[in-house]
CSV table of C-alpha atoms in Angstrom, one decimal:
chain,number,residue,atom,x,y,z
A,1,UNK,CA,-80.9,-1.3,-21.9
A,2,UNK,CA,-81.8,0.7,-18.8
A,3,UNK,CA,-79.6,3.8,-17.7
A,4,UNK,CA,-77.8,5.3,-15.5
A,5,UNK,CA,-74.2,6.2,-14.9
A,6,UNK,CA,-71.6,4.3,-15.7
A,7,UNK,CA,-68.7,4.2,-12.6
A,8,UNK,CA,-65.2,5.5,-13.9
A,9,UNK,CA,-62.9,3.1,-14.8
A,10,UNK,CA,-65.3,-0.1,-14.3
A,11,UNK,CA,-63.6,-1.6,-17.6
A,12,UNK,CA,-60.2,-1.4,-15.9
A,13,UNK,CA,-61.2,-2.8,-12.7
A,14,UNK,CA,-62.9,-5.9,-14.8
A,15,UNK,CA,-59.7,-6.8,-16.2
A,16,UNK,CA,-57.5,-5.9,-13.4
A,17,UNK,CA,-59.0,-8.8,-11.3
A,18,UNK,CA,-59.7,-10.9,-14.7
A,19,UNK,CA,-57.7,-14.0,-13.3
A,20,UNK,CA,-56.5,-13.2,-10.6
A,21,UNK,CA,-59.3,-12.6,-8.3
A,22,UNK,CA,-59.8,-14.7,-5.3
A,23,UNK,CA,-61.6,-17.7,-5.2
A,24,UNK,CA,-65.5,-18.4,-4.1
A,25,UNK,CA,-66.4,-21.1,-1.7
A,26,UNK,CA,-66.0,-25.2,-3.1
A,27,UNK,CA,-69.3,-26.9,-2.9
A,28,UNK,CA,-70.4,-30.3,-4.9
A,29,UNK,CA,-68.7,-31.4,-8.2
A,30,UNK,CA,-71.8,-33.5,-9.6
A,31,UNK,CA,-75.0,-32.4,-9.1
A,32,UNK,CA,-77.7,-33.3,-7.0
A,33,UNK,CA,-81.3,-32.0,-7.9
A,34,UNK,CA,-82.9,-32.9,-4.6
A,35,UNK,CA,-80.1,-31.0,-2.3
A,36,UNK,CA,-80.9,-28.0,-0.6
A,37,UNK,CA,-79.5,-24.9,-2.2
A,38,UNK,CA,-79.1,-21.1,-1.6
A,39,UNK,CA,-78.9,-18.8,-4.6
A,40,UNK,CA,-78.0,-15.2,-4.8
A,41,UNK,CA,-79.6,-12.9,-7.3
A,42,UNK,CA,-78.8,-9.3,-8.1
A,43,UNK,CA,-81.7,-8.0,-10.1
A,44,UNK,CA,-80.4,-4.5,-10.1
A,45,UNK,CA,-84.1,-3.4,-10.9
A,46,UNK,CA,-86.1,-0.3,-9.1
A,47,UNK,CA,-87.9,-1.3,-6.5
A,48,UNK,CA,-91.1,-1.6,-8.2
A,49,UNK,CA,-89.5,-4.1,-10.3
A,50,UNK,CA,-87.6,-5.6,-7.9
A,51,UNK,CA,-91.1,-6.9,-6.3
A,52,UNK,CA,-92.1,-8.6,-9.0
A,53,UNK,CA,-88.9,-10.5,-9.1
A,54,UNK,CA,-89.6,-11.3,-5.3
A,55,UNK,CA,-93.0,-13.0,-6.5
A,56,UNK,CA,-91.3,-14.8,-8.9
A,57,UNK,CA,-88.6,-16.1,-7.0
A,58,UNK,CA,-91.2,-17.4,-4.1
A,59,UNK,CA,-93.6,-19.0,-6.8
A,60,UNK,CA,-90.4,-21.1,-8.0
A,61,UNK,CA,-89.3,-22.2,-4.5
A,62,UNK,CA,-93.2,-22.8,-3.6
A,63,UNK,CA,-92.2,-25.4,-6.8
A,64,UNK,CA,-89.0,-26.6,-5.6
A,65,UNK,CA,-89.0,-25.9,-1.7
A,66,UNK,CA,-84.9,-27.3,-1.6
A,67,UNK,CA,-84.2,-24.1,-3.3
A,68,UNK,CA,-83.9,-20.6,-1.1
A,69,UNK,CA,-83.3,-17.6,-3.5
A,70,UNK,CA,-82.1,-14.3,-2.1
A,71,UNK,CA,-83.1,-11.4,-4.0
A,72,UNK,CA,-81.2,-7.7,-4.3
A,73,UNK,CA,-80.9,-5.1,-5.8
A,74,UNK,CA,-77.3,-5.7,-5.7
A,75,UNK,CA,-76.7,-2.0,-6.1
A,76,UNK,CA,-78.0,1.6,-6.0
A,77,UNK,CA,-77.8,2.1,-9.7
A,78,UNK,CA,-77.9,-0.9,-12.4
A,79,UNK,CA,-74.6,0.5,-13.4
A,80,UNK,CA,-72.9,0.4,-10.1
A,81,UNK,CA,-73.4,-3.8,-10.7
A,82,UNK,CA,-70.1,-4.2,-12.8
A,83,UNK,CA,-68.7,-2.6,-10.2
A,84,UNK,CA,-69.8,-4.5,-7.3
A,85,UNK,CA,-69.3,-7.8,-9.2
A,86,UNK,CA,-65.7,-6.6,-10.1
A,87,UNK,CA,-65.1,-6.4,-6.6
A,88,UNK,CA,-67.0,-9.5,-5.7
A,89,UNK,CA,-64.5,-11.2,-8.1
A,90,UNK,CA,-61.3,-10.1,-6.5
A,91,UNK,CA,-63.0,-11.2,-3.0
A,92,UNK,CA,-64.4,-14.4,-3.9
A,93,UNK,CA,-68.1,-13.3,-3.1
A,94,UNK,CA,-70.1,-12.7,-5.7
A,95,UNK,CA,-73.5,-14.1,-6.8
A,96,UNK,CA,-74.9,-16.7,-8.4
A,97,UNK,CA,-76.8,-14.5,-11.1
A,98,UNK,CA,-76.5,-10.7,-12.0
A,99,UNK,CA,-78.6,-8.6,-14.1
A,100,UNK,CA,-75.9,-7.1,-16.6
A,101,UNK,CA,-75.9,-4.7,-19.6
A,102,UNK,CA,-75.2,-6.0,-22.9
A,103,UNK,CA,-72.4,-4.0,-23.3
A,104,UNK,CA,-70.8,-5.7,-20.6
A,105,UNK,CA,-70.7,-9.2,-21.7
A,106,UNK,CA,-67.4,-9.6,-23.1
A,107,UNK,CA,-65.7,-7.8,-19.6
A,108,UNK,CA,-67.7,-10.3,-17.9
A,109,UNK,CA,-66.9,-13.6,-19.9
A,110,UNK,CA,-63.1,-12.3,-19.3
A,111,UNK,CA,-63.5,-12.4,-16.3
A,112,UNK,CA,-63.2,-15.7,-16.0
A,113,UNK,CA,-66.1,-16.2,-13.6
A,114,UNK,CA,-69.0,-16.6,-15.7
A,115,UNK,CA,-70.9,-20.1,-16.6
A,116,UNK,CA,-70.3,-21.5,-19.8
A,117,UNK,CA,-73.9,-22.3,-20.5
A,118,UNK,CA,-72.9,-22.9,-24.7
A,119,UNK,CA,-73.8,-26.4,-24.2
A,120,UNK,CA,-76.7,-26.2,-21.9
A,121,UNK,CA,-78.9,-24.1,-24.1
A,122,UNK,CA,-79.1,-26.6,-26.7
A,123,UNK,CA,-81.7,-28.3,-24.4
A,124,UNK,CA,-84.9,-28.7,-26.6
A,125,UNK,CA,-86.4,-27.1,-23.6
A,126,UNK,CA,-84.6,-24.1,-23.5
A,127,UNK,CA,-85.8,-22.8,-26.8
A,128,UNK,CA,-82.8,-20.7,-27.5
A,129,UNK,CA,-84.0,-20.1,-31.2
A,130,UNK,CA,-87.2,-18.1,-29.9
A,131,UNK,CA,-84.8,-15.0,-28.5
A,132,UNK,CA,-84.2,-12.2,-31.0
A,133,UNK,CA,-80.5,-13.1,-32.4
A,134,UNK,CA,-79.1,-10.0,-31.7
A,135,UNK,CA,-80.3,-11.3,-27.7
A,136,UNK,CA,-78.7,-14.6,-28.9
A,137,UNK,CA,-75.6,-12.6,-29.6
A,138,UNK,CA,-75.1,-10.2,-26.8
A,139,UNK,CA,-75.1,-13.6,-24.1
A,140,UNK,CA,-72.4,-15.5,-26.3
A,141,UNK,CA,-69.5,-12.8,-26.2
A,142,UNK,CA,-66.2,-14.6,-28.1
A,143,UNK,CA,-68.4,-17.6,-28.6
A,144,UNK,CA,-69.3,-18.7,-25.0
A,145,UNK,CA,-72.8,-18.5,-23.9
A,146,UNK,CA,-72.4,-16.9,-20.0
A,147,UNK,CA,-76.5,-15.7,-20.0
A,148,UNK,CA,-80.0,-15.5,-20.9
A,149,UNK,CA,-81.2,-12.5,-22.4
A,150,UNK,CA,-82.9,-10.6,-19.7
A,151,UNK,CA,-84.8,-7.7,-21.8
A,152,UNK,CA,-85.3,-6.6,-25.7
A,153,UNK,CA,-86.1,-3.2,-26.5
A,154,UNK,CA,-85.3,0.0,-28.6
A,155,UNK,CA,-85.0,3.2,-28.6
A,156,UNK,CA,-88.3,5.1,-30.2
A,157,UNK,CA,-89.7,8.5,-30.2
A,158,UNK,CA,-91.9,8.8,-27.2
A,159,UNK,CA,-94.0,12.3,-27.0
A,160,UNK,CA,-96.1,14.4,-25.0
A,161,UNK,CA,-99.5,14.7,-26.3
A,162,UNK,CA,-101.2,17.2,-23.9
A,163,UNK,CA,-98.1,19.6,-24.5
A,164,UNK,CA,-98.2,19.5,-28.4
A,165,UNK,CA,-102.2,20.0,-27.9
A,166,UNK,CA,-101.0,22.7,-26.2
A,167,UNK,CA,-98.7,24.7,-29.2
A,168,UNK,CA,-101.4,23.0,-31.6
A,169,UNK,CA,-98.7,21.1,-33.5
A,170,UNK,CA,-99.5,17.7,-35.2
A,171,UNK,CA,-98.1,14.9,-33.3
A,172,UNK,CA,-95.0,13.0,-34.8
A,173,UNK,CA,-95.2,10.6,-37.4
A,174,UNK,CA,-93.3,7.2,-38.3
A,175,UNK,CA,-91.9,9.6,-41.4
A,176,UNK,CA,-90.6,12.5,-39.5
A,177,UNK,CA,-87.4,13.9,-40.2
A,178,UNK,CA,-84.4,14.8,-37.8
A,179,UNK,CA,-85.5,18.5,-38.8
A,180,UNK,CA,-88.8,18.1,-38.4
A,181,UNK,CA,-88.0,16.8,-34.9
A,182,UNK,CA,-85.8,19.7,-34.7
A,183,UNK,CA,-88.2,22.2,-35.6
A,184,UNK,CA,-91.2,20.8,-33.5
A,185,UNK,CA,-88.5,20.6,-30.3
A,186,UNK,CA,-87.8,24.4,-30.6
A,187,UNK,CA,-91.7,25.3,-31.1
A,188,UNK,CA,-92.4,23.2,-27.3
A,189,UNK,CA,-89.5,24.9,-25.8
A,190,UNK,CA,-91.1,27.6,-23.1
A,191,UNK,CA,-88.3,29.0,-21.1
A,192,UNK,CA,-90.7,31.0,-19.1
A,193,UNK,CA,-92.5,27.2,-17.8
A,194,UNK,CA,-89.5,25.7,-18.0
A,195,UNK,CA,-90.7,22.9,-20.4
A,196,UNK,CA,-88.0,21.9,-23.0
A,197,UNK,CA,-88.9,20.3,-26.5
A,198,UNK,CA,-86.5,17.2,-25.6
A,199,UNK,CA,-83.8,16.1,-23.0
A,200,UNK,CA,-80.3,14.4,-23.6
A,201,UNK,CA,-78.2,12.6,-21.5
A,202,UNK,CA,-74.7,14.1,-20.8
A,203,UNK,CA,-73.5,12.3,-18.0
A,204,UNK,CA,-71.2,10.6,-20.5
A,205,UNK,CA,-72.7,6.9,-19.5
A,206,UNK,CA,-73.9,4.6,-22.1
A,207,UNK,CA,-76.7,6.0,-22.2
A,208,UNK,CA,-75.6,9.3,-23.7
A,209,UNK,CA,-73.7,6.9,-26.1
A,210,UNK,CA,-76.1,4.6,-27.0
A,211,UNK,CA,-78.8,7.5,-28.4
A,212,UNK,CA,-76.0,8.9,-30.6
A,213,UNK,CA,-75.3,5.6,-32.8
A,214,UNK,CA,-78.9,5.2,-34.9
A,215,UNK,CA,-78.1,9.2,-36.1
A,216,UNK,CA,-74.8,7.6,-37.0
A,217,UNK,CA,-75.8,4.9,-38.8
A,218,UNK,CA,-78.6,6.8,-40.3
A,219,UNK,CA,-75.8,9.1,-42.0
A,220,UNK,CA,-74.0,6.3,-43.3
A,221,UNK,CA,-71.6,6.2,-40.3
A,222,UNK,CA,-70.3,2.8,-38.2
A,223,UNK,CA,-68.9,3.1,-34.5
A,224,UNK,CA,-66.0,0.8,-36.1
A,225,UNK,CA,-63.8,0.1,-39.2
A,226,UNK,CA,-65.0,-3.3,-41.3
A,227,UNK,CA,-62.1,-5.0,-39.2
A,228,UNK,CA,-63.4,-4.1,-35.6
A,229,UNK,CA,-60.3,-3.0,-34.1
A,230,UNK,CA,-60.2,1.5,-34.8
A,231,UNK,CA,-62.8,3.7,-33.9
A,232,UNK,CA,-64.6,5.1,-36.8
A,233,UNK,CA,-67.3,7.1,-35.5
A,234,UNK,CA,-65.6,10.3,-36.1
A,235,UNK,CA,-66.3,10.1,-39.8
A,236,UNK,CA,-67.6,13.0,-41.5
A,237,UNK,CA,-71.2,11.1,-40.8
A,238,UNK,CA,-69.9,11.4,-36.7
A,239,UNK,CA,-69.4,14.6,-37.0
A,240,UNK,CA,-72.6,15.8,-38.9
A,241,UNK,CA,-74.3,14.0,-36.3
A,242,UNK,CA,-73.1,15.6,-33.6
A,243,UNK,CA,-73.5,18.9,-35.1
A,244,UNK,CA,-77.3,18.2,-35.0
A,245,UNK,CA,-77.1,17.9,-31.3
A,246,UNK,CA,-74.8,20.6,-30.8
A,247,UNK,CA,-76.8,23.0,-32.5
A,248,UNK,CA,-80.5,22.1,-31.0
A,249,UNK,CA,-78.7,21.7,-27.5
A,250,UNK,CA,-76.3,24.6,-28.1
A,251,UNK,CA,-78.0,27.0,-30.8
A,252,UNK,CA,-81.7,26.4,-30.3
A,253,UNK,CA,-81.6,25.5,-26.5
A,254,UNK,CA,-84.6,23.4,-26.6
A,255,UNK,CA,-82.5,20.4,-24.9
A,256,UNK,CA,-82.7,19.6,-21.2
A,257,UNK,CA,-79.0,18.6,-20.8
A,258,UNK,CA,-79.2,15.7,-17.9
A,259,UNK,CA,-76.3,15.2,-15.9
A,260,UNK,CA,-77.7,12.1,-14.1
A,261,UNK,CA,-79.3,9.9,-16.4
A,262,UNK,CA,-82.2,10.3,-14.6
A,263,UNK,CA,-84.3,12.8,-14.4
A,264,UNK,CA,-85.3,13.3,-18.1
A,265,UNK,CA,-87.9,10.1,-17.5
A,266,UNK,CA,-89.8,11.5,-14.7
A,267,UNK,CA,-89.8,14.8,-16.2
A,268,UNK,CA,-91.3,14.1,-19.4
A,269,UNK,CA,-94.1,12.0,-17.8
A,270,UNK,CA,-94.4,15.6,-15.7
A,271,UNK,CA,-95.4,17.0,-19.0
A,272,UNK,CA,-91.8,19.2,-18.6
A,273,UNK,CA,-90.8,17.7,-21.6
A,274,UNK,CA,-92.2,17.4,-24.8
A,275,UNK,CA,-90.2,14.5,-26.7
A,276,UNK,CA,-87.7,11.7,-25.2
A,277,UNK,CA,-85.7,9.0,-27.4
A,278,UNK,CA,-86.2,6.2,-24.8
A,279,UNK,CA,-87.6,2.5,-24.2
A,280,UNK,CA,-90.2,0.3,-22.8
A,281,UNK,CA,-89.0,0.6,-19.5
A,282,UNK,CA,-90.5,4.1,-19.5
A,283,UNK,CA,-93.9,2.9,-19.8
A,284,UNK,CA,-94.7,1.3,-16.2
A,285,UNK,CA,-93.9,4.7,-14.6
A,286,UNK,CA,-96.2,6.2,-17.6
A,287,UNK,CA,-99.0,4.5,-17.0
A,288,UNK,CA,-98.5,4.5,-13.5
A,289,UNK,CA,-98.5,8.9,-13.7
A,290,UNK,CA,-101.3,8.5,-16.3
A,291,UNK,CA,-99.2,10.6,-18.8
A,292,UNK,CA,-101.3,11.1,-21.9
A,293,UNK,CA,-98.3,9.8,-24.4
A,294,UNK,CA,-97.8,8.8,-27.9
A,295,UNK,CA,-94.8,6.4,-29.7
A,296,UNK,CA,-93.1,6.7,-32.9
A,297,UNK,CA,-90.4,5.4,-34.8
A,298,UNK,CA,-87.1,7.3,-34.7
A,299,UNK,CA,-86.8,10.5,-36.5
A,300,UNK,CA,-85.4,10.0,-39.8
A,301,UNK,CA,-82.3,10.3,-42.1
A,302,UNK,CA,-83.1,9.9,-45.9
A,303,UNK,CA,-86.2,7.7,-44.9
A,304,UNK,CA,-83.7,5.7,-43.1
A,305,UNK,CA,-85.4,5.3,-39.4
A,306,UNK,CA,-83.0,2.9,-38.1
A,307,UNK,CA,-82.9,2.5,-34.5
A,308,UNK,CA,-80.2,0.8,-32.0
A,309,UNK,CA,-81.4,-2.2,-29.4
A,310,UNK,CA,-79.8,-2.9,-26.1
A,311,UNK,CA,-80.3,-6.5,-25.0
A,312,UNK,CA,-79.4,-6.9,-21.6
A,313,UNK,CA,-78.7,-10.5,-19.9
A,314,UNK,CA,-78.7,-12.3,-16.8
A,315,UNK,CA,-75.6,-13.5,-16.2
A,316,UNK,CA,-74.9,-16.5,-14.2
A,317,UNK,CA,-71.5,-17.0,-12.3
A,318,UNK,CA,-69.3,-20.1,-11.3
A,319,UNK,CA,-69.0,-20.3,-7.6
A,320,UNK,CA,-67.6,-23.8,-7.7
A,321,UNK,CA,-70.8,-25.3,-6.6
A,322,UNK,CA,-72.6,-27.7,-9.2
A,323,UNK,CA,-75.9,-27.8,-7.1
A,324,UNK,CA,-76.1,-23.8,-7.5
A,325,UNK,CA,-74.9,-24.0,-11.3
A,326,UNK,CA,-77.9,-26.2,-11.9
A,327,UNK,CA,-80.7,-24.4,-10.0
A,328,UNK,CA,-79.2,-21.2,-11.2
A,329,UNK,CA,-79.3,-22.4,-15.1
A,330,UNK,CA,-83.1,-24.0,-14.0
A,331,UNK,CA,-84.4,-21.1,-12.8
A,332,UNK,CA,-83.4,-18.8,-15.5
A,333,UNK,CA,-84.9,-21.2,-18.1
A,334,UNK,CA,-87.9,-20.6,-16.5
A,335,UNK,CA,-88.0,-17.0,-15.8
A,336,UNK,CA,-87.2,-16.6,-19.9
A,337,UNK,CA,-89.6,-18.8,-20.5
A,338,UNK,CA,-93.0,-17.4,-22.4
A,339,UNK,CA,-95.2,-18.1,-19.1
A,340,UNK,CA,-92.5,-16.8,-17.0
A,341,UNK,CA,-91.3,-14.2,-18.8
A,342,UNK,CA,-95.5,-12.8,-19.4
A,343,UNK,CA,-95.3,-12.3,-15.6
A,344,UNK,CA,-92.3,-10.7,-15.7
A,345,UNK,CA,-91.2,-8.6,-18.7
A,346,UNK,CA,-94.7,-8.0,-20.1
A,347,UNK,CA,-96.3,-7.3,-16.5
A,348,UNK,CA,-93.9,-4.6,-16.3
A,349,UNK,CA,-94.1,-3.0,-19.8
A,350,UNK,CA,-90.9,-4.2,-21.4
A,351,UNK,CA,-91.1,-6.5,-24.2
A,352,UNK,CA,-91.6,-10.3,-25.2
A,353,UNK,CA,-88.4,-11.7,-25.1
A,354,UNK,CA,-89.9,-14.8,-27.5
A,355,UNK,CA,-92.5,-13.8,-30.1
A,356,UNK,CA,-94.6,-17.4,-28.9
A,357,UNK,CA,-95.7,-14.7,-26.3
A,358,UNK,CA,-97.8,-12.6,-28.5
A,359,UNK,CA,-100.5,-15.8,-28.8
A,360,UNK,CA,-100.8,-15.3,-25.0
A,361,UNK,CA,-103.8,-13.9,-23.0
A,362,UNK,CA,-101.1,-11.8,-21.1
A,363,UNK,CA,-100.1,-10.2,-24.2
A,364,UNK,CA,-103.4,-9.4,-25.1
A,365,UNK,CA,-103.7,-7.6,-21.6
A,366,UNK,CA,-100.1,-6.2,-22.2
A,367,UNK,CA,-100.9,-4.1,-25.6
A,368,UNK,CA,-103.9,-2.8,-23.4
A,369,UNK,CA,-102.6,-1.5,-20.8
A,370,UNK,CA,-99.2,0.0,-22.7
A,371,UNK,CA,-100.5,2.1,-25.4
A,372,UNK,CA,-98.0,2.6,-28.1
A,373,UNK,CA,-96.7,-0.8,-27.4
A,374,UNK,CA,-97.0,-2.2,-30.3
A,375,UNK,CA,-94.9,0.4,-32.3
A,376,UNK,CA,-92.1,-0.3,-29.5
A,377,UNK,CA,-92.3,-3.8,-31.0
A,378,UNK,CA,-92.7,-3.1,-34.8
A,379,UNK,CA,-89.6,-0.9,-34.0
A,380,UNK,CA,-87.4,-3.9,-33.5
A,381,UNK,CA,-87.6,-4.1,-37.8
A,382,UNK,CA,-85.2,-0.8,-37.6
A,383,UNK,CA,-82.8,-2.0,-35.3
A,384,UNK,CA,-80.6,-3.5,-38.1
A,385,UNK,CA,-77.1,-2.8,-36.9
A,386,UNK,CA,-76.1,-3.9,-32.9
A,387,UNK,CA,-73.4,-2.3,-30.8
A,388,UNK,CA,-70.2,-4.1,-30.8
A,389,UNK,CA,-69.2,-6.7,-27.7
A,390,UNK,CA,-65.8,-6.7,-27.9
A,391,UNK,CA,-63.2,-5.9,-25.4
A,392,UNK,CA,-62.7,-2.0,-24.6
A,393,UNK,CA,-66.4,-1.4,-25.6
A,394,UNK,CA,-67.0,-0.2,-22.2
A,395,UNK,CA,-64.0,2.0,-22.4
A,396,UNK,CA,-64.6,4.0,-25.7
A,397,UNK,CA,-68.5,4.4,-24.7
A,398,UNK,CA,-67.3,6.4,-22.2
A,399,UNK,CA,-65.1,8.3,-24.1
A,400,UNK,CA,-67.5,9.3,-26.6
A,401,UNK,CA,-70.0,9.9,-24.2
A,402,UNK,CA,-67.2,12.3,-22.7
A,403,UNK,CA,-67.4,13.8,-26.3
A,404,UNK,CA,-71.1,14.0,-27.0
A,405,UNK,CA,-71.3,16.1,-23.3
A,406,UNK,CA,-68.4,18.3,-24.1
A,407,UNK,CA,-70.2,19.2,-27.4
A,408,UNK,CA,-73.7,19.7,-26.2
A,409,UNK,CA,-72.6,22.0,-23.7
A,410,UNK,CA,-70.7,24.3,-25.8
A,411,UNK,CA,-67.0,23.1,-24.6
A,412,UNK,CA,-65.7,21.9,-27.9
A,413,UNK,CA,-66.6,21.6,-31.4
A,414,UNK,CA,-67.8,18.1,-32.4
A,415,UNK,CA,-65.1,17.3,-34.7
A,416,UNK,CA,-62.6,17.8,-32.1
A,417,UNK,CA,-64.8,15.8,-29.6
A,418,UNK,CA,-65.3,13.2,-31.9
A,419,UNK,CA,-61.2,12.8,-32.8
A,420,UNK,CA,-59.9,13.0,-29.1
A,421,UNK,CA,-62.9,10.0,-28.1
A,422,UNK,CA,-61.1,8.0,-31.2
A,423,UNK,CA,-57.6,8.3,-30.0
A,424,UNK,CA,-58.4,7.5,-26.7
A,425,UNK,CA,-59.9,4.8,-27.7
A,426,UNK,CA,-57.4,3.1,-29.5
A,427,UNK,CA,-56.0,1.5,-26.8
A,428,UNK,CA,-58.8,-0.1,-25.1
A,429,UNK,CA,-59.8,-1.3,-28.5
A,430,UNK,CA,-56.3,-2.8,-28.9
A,431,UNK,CA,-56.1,-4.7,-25.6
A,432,UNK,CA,-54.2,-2.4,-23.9
């Protein structure tokens, strides 16, 4: 899951036009393989990114020249992408295929203008069993396939080698504990160079959200009750949680607080800070600033290292058209594919989505030219727990994300963070 921030009241404006939005252009009601068709894809990738995907989509029209494929960005941010396709919806204009979060799946399906793809990935062909389940999962929200998974990944320890060379510490290990990470954060922290031990987002998005559920979990915590429908991460394990983050960010001040989402990246691979939680998507831009860097699991709780994945999906959207359904559906099978997706996920630094990649020459070249790769992958073991898609998701991330940036800046204690995210979220998770 990439980041950046997510637009106020996206949720609301899903469901508003869930329905009731207007209606995209008729085309052909049986398909016709051999008919020429335009397709519009949103890749809401950076521009680095967003090349490759160019490459791709000329080498499958070089393959089947009937088929013209417009690729965007879609929108400034990845997150700004529910928002344009909300709109899109209520006009009738929206694309064929969208890069979504994972957390947005069940918005989307409600929508009422996704695929229903459930069938269609039964295709021998397809391979559906190769995707991680909890990829499998994320693109069937209440049952109904609307995707393919786009991207796998995890959040792991990335550090700084040439500043902990610096302070002469020993690097982090796969055993480290929270205070250990605590205590090696405060050591890096030079307020005279500016450099911080570690960052956090508090822009409220999902991304400040996201990092906070593995120290949950760790403690014993879940984001919900065993029936899904109240919050329950403002259990006493919420709250210690918090109180970790409060008191490094807060107490300790060894914490560049990030009101964007994105800045911490770039910073760290500046060598201005010493430790990030973050993903394989960090490791293009690594390589690329030749940052001397190292990977480790998650900090640990107990010896429980347990770690949170973010499978994101491209979505694919009914605009009434069979002939764009079809080339749509086609060329998503390929991109996921393991040839297609060595040229696009591994060329890039994220992930296999199918483990038949690692016998590839391409993931030989991958692990070589990521270092710390590898552990990224192992790290998938610890992601045992996934982040609910059910409706209002989108809503209370936001609220606790509201509640992890009013802690970490000293505005309010984490209990009373915690509680006021829960009953604002009580709604949303009802329906309402």
């Amino acid at each position: 899951m990439r980041k950046t921030t997510v637009a106020a009241l996206v949720a609301a404006i899903i469901l508003a036009v869930s329905g009731c939005g207007g209606t995209s252009q008729e085309g052909p009601e049986t398909v016709d393989p051999q008919a020429k068709v335009k397709l519009t894809w949103w890749s809401g990738q950076s521009a680095d990114a967003q090349k490759i995907l160019e490459g791709l989509a000329a080498t499958f029209t070089q393959r089947h020249p009937n088929v013209t494929i417009e690729v965007t960005s879609g929108a400034s941010t990845t997150d700004e992408l529910l928002q344009k396709l909300s709109a899109g919806f209520a006009s009738g204009v929206y694309p064929d295929i969208s890069y979504a979060f994972g957390s947005w799946a069940s918005q989307l399906q409600e929508s009422g203008k996704t695929l229903d793809l459930t069938e269609k990935v039964r295709d021998p062909a397809v391979k559906w069993a190769e995707f991680p389940e909890s990829a499998r999962t994320t693109a069937t929200p209440n049952g109904q396939v609307i995707g393919f998974p786009a991207l796998v990944d995890n959040l792991s320890l990335l550090y700084n080698k040439k500043l902990f060379d610096a302070k002469g510490l020993p690097y982090p290990t796969d055993e480290w504990t929270w205070d250990d990470f605590r205590a090696a954060a405060k050591k890096l922290t030079d307020p005279a160079e500016k450099i911080y031990g570690t960052a956090y987002s508090v822009s409220a998005s999902e991304d400040t959200t996201w990092h906070f559920w593995p120290l949950l979990w760790q403690r014993g915590g879940s984001i919900l009750s065993q029936d899904g429908k109240q919050a329950a991460f403002n259990s006493q394990a919420g709250v210690d949680a918090l109180e970790f983050l409060r008191a490094m960010a807060v107490d300790d001040r060894s914490v560049y607080l990030d009101q964007t989402d994105e800045r911490y990246a770039p910073l760290f691979g500046d060598g201005r800070i010493a430790m990030i939680i973050n993903g394989p998507w960090s490791l293009l831009e690594l390589k690329q600033k030749k940052t001397d860097y190292g990977v480790a699991f998650l900090p640990g709780t107990n010896g429980d290292h347990q770690t949170v994945s973010g499978p994101d999906l491209w979505t694919l959207f009914d605009n009434g058209d069979a002939n764009r359904a079809y080339w749509s559906f086609e060329l998503m099978k390929w991109l996921t594919s393991a040839e297609g997706d060595a040229q696009w996920n591994l060329a890039q630094g994220n992930l296999p989505l199918r483990a038949s990649e690692t016998s590839l020459s391409e993931y030989q070249t991958y692990v070589k030219e990521y270092p710390g790769v590898e552990k990224i992958v192992a790290n998938l073991a610890n992601a045992k727990q996934a982040r609910p898609t059910i409706s209002g998701y989108v809503e209370m991330s936001r609220y606790v994300g509201e509640a992890i940036a009013k802690a970490l800046q000293g505005a309010a204690t984490p209990k009373a963070a915690l509680d006021e995210a829960a009953a604002k979220s009580r709604q949303a998770l009802a329906g309402g």
